[in-house]
PDB file of C-alpha atoms in Angstrom:
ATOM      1  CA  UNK A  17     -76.686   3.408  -2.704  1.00  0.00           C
ATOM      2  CA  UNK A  18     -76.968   1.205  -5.586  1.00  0.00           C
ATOM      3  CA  UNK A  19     -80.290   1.280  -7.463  1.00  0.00           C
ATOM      4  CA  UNK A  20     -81.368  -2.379  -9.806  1.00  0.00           C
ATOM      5  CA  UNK A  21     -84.409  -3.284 -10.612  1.00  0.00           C
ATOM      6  CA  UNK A  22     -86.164  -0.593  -9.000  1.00  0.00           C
ATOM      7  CA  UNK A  23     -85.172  -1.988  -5.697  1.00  0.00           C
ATOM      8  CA  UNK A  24     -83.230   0.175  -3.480  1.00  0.00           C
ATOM      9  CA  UNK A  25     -80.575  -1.277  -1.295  1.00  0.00           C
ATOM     10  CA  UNK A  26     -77.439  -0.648   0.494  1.00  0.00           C
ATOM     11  CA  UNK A  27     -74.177  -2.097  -0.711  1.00  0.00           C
ATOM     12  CA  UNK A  28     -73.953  -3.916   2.535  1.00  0.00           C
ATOM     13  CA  UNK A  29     -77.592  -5.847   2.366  1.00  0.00           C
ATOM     14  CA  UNK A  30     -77.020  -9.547   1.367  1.00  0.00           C
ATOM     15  CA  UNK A  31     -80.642 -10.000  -0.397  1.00  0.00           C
ATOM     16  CA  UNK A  32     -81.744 -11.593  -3.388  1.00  0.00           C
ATOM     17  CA  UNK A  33     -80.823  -8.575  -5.499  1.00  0.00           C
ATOM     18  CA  UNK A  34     -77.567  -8.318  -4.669  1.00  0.00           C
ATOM     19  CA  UNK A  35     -77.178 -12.183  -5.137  1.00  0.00           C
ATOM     20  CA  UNK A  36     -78.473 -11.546  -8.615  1.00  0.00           C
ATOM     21  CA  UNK A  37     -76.267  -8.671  -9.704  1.00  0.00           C
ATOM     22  CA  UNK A  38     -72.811 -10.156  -8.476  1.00  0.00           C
ATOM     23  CA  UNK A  39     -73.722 -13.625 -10.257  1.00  0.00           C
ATOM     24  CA  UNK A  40     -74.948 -12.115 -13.381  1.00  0.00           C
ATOM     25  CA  UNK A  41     -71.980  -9.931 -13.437  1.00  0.00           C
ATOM     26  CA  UNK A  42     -69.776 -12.614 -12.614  1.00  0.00           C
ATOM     27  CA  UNK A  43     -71.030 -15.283 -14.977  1.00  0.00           C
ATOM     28  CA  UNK A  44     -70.895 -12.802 -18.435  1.00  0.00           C
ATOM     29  CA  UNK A  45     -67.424 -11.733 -17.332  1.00  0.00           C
ATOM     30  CA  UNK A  46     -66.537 -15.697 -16.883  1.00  0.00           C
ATOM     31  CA  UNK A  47     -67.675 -16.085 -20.313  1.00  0.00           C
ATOM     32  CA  UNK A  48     -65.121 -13.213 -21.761  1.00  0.00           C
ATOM     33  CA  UNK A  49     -62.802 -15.031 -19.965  1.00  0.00           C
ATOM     34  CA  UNK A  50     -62.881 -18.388 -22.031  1.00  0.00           C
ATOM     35  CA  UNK A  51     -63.510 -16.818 -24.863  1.00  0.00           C
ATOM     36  CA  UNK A  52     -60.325 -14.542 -25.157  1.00  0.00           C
ATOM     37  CA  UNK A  53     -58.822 -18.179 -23.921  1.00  0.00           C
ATOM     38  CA  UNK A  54     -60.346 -19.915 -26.603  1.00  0.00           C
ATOM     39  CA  UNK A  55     -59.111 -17.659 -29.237  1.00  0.00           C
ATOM     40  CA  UNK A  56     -55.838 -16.923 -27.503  1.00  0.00           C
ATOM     41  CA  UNK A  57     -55.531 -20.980 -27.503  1.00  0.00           C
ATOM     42  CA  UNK A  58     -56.449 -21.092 -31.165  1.00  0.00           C
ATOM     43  CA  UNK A  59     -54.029 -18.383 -33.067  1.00  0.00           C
ATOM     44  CA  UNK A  60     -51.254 -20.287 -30.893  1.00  0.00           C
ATOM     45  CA  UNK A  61     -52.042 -23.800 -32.335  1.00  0.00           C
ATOM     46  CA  UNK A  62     -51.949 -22.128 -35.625  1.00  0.00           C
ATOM     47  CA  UNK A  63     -48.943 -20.412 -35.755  1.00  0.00           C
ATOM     48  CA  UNK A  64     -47.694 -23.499 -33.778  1.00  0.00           C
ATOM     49  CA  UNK A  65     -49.283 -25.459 -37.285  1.00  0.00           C
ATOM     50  CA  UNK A  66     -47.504 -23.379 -39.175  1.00  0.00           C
ATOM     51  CA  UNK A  67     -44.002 -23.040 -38.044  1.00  0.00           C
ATOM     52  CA  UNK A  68     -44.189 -26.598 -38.175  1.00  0.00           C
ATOM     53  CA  UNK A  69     -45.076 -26.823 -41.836  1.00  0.00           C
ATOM     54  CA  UNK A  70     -42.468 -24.558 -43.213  1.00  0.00           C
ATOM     55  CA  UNK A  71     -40.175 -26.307 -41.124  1.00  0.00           C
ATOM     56  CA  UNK A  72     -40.843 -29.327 -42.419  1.00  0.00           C
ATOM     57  CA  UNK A  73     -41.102 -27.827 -46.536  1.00  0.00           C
ATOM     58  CA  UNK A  74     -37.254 -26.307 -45.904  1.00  0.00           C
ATOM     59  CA  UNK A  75     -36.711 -29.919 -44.967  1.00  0.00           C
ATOM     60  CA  UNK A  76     -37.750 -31.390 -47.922  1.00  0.00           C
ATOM     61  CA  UNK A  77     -36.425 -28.922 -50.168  1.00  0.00           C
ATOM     62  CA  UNK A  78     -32.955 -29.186 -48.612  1.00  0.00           C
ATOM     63  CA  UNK A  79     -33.294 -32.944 -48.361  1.00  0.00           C
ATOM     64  CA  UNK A  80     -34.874 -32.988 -52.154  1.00  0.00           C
ATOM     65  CA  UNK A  81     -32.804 -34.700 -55.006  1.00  0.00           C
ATOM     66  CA  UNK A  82     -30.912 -32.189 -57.562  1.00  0.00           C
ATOM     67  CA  UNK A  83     -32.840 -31.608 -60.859  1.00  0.00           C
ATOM     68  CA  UNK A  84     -31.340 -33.486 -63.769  1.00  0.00           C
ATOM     69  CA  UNK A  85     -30.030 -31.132 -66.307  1.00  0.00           C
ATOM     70  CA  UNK A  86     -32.215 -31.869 -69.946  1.00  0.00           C
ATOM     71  CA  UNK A  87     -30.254 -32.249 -72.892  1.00  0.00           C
ATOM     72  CA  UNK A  88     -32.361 -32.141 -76.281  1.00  0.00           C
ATOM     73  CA  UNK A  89     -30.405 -33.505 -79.265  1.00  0.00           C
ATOM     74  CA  UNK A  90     -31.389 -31.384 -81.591  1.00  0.00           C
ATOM     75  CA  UNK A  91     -30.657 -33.033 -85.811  1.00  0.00           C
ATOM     76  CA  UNK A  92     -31.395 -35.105 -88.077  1.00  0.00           C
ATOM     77  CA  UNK A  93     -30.885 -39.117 -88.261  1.00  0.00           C
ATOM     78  CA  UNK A  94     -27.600 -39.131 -87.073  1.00  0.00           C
ATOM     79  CA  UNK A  95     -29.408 -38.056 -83.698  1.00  0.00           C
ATOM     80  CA  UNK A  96     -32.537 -39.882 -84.304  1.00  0.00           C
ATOM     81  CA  UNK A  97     -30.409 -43.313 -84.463  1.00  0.00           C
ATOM     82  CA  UNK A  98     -31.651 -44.279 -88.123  1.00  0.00           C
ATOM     83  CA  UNK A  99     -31.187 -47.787 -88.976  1.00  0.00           C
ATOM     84  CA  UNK A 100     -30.641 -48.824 -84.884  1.00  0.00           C
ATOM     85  CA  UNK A 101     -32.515 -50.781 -82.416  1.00  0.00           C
ATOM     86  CA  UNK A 102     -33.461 -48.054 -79.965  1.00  0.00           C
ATOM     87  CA  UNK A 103     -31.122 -49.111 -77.172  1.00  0.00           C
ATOM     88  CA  UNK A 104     -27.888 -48.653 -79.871  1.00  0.00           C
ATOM     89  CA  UNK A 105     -29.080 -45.154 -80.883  1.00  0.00           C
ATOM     90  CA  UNK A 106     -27.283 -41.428 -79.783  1.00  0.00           C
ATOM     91  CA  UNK A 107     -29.345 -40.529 -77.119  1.00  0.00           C
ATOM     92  CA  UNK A 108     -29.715 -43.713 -74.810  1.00  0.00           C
ATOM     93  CA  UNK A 109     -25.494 -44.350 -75.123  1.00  0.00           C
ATOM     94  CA  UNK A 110     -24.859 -40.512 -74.425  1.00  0.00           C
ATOM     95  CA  UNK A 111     -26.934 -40.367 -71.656  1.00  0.00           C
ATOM     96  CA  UNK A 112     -25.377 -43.376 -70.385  1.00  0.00           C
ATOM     97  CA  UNK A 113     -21.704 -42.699 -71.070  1.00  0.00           C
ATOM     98  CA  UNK A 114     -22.453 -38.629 -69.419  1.00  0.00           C
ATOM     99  CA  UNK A 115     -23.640 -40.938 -65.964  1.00  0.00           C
ATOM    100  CA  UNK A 116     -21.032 -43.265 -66.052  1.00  0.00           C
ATOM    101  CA  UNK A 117     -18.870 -39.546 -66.102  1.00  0.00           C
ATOM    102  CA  UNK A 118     -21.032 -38.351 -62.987  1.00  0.00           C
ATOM    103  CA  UNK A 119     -24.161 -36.417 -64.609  1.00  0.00           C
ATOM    104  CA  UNK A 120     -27.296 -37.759 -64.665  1.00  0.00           C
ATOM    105  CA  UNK A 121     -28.875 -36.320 -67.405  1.00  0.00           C
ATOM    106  CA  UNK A 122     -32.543 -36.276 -69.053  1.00  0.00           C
ATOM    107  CA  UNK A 123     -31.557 -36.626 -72.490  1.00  0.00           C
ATOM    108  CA  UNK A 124     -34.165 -35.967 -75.035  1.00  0.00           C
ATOM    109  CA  UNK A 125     -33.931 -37.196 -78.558  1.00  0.00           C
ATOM    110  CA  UNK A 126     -35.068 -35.123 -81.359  1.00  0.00           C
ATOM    111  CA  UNK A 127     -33.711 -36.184 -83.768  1.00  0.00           C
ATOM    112  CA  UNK A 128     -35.874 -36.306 -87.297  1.00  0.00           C
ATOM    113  CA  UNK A 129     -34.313 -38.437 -90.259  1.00  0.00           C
ATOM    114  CA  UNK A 130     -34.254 -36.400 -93.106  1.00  0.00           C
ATOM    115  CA  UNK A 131     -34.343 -33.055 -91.392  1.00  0.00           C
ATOM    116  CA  UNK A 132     -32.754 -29.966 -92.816  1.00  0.00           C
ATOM    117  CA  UNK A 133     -31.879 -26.935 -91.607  1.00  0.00           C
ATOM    118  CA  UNK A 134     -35.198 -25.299 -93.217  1.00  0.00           C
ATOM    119  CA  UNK A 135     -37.087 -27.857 -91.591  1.00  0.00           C
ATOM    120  CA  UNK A 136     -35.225 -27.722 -87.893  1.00  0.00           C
ATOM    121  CA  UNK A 137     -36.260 -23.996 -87.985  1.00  0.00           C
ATOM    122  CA  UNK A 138     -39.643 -24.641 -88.671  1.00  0.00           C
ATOM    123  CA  UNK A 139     -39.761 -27.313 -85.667  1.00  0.00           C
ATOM    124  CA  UNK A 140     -38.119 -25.459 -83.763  1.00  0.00           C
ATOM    125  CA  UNK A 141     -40.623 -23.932 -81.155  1.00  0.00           C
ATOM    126  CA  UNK A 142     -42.308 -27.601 -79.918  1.00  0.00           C
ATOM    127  CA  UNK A 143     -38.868 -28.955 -79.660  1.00  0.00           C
ATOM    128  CA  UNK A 144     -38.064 -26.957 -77.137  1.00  0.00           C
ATOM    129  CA  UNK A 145     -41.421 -27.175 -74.839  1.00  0.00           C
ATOM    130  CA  UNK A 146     -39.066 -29.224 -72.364  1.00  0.00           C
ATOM    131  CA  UNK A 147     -37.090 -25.858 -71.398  1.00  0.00           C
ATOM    132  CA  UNK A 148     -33.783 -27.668 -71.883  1.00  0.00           C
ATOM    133  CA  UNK A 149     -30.888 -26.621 -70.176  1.00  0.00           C
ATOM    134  CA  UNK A 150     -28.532 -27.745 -73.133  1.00  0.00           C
ATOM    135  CA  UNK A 151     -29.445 -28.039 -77.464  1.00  0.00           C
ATOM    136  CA  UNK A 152     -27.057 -30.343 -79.151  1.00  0.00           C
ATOM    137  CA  UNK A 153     -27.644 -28.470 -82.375  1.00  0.00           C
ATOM    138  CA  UNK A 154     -26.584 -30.390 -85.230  1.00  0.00           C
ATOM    139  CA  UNK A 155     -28.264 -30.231 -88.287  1.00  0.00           C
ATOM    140  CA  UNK A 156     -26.891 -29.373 -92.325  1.00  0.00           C
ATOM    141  CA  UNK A 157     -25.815 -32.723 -93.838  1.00  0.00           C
ATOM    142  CA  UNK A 158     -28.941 -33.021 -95.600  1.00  0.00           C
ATOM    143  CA  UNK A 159     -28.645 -29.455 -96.709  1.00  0.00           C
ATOM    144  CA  UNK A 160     -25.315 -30.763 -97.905  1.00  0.00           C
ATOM    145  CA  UNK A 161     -26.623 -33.837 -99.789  1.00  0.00           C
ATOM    146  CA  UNK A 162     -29.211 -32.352-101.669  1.00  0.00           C
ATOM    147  CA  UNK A 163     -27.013 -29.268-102.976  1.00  0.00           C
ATOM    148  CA  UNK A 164     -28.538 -26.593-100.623  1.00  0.00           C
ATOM    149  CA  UNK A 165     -26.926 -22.894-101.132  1.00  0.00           C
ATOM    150  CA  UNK A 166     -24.335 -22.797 -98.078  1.00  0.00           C
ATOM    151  CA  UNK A 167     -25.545 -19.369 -97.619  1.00  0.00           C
ATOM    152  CA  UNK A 168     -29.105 -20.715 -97.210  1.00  0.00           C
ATOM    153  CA  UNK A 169     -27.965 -23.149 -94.380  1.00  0.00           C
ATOM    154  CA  UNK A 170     -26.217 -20.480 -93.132  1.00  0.00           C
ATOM    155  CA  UNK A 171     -28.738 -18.252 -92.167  1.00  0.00           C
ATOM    156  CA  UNK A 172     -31.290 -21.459 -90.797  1.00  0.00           C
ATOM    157  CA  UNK A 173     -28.779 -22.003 -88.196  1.00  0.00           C
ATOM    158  CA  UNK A 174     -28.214 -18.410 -87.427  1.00  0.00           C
ATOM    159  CA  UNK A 175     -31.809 -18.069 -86.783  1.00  0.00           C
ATOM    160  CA  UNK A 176     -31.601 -21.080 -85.078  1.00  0.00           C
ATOM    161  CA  UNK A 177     -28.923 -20.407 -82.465  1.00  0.00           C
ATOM    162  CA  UNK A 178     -30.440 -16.532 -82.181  1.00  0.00           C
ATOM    163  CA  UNK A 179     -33.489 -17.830 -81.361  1.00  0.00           C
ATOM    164  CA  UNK A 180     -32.099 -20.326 -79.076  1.00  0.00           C
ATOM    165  CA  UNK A 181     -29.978 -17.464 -77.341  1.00  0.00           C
ATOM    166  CA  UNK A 182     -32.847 -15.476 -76.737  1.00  0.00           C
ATOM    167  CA  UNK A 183     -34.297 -18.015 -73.966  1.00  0.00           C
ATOM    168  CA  UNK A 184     -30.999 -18.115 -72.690  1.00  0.00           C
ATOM    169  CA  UNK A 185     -30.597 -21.950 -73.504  1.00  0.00           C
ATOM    170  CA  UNK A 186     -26.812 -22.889 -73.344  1.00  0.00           C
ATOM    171  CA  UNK A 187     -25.627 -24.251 -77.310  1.00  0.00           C
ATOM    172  CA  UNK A 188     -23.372 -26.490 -78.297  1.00  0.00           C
ATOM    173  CA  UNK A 189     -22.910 -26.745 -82.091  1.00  0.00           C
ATOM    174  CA  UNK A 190     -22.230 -29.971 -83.931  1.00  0.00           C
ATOM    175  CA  UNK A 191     -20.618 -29.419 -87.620  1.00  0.00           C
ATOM    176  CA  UNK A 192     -20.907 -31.524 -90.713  1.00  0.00           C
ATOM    177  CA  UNK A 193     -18.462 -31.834 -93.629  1.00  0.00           C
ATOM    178  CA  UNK A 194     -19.893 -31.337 -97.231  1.00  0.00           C
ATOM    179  CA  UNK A 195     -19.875 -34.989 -99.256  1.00  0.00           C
ATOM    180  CA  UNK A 196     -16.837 -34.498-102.031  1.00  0.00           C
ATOM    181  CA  UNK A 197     -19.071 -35.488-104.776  1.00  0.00           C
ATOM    182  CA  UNK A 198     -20.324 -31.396-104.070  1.00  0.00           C
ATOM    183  CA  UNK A 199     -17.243 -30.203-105.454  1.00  0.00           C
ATOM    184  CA  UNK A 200     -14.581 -28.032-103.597  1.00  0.00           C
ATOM    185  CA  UNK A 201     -16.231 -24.340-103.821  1.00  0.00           C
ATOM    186  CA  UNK A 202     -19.295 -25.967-102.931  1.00  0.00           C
ATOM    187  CA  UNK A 203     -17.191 -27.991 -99.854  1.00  0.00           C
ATOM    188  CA  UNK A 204     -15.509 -24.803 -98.615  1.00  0.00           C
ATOM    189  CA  UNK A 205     -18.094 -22.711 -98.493  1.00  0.00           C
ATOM    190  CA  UNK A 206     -20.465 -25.211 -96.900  1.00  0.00           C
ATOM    191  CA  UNK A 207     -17.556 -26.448 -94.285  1.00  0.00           C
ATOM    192  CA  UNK A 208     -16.676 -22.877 -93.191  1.00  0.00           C
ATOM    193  CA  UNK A 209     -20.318 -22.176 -91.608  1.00  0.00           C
ATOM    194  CA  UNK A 210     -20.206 -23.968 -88.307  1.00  0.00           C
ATOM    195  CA  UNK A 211     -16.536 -22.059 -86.912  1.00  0.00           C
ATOM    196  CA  UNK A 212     -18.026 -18.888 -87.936  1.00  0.00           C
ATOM    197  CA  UNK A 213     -21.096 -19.517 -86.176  1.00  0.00           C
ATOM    198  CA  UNK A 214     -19.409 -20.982 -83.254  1.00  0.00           C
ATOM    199  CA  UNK A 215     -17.121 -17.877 -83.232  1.00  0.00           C
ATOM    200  CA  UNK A 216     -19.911 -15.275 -84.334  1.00  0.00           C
ATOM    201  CA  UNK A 217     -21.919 -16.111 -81.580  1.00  0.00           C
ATOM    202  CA  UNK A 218     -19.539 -17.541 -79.146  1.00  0.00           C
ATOM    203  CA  UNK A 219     -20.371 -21.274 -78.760  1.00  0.00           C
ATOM    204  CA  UNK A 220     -18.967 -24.379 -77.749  1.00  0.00           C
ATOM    205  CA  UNK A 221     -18.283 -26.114 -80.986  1.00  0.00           C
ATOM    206  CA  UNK A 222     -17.639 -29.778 -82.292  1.00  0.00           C
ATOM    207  CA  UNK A 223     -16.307 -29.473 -85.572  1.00  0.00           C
ATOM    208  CA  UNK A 224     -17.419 -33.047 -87.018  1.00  0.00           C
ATOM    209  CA  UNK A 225     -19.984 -35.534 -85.617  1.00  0.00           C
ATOM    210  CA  UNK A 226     -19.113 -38.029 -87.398  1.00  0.00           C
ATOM    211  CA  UNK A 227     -15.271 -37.533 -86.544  1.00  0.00           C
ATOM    212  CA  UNK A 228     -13.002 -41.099 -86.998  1.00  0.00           C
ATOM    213  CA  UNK A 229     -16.217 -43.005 -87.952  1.00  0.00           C
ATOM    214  CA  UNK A 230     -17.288 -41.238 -91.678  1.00  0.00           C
ATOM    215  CA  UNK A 231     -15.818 -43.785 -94.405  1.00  0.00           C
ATOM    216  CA  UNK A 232     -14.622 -46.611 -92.000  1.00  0.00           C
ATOM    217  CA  UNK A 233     -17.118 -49.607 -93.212  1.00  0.00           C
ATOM    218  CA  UNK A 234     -16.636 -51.378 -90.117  1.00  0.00           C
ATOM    219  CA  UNK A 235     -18.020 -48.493 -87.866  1.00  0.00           C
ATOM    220  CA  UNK A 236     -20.967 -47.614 -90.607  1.00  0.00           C
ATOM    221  CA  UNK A 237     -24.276 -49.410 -91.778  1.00  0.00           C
ATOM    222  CA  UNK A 238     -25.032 -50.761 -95.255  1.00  0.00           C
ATOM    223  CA  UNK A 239     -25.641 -47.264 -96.775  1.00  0.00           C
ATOM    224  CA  UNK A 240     -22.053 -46.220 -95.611  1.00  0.00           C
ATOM    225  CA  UNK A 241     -22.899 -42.952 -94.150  1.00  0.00           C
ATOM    226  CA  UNK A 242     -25.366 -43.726 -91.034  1.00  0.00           C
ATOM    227  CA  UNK A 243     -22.999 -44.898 -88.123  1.00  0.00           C
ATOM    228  CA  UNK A 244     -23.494 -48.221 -86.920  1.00  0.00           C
ATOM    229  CA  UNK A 245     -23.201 -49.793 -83.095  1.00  0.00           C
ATOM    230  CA  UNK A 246     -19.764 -49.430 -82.723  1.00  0.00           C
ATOM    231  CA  UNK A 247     -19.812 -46.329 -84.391  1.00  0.00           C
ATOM    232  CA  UNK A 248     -22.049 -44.512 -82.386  1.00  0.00           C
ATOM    233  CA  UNK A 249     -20.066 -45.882 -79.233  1.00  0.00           C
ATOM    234  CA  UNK A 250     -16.732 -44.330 -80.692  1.00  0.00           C
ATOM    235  CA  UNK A 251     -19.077 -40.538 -81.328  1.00  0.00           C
ATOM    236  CA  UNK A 252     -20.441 -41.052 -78.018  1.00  0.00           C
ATOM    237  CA  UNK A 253     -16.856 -40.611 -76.306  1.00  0.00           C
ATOM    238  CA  UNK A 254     -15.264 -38.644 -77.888  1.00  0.00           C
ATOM    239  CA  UNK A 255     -18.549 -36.274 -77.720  1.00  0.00           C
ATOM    240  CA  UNK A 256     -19.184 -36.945 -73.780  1.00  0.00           C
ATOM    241  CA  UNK A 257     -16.347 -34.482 -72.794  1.00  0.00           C
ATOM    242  CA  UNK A 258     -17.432 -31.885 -74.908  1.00  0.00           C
ATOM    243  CA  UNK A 259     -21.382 -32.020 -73.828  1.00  0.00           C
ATOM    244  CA  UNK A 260     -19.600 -32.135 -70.274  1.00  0.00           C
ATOM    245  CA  UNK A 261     -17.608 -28.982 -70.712  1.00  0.00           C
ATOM    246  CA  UNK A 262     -20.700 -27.036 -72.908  1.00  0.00           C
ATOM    247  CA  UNK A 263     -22.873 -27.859 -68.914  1.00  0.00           C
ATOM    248  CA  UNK A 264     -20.137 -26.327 -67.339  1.00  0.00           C
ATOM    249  CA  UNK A 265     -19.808 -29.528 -65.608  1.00  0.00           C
TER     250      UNK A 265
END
C-alpha cells in the first residue's frame, strides 16, 4: 500500500492520486535532468573555449617576430654624433651597417658631448632603463683632455663595467688614446687602462674608436678631433664586426 495525501490506495488503482504522484515525480526528476545537461553542456564549451585560446596564443608566440637585440652606445660626443646632421651620426650608420650584416638591432644613442667618466657613472642608472642586451662603453677622452688622474678614470670605468656586470648586461669596451700634448707618463698610464680592464674583467675590447680616422683632416670636422661623415662611415666598419662578435652573433 502506498499512503499520499492521506488517501489510501493500492499501487494498482489508476486515480487522480496516483496521476499526481507519478507526474510530480516525473516532472522534478525531468528538471535534474536538464540541469546536469545544462551544466554538463556548459564546462564542455568552456574547456572547448579554452583549448582553443591557448592554441591559438602558442600560435602567435611561435609565429611572433624575434625581439631585436638593444644596443645602448654608451660615451661621450663621439657617440652622440657632435657636429652631424642626425642621419650622419654613430648610432643611425651602426645600426644600419649591423642590418645590412643580418641583425636588426634597436640601437640606442647615449651619447652626451662632454661626458666624462665621473659623469657616465653618475648617469649611469637611467641609461640603462631600456635593459639593453649590449653597452658600447666608451667614455675617457675627456678625462684625457682636461688632465684627469688616469687612476681616477680608472676606477669610473671599473665601477662602471662592475656595475654593468652585475645585471648581467654583455660589455664591449671602446678605448681612447691620451692627446700627446699630456706628455708620455701621463700617455702611458692613461693608454694602459682599457686592456687591463678588458683583461681584468674579461671583455670584448676595441682598443681605439677613433682607429685610421684621428689626425686625417679629410675624415675629421673643423676642430680636428670630432670625426666627420666619412669618418664615422670608416669607424662604423671596422666597429660592425666587433659589436657583431661582442652579441655572439
Amino acid at each position: 500500500m502506498i499512503t499520499f495525501r492521506n488517501v489510501s490506495i493500492s499501487t494498482s488503482e489508476q486515480g487522480p492520486g496516483v496521476n499526481r504522484f507519478t507526474f510530480a515525480n516525473t516532472d522534478n526528476g525531468a528538471r535534474w535532468q536538464r540541469t546536469i545537461l545544462f551544466y554538463t553542456a556548459l564546462v564542455f564549451v568552456s574547456i572547448c573555449i579554452f583549448l582553443s585560446t591557448a592554441h591559438a596564443q602558442t600560435a602567435n608566440d611561435a609565429n611572433a617576430a624575434p625581439q631585436k637585440p638593444i644596443i645602448v652606445l654608451f660615451g661621450d660626443s663621439l657617440i652622440a654624433g657632435y657636429g652631424l646632421p642626425e642621419q650622419d651620426g654613430f648610432a643611425p650608420n651602426l645600426a644600419e651597417s649591423l642590418k645590412n650584416a643580418g641583425m636588426d638591432a634597436n640601437v640606442i644613442n647615449s651619447g652626451v658631448s662632454g661626458d666624462t667618466t665621473a659623469a657616465g657613472l653618475a648617469r649611469l642608472d637611467w641609461a640603462m632603463v631600456d635593459k639593453p642586451d649590449l653597452v658600447v662603453l666608451e667614455l675617457g677622452a675627456n678625462d684625457a683632455l682636461r688632465g684627469v688622474d688616469p687612476a681616477q678614470t680608472r676606477s669610473n670605468l671599473e665601477k662602471i663595467i662592475e656595475k654593468l656586470q652585475t645585471t648581467q648586461t654583455r660589455i664591449l669596451l671602446v678605448g681612447m688614446i691620451a692627446p700627446p700634448n699630456m706628455g708620455k707618463e701621463y700617455g702611458a698610464e692613461f693608454n694602459s687602462i682599457y686592456a687591463d680592464l678588458a683583461q681584468k674583467y674579461q671583455l670584448p675590447l676595441y682598443p681605439f674608436f677613433l682607429e685610421g680616422v684621428a689626425a686625417d683632416p679629410g675624415l675629421n670636422q673643423g676642430d680636428g678631433m670630432h670625426p666627420n661623415a666619412k669618418g664615422v662611415e670608416i669607424i662604423v666598419q671596422k666597429i660592425t664586426p666587433v659589436v657583431l662578435s661582442a652579441l655572439n652573433y
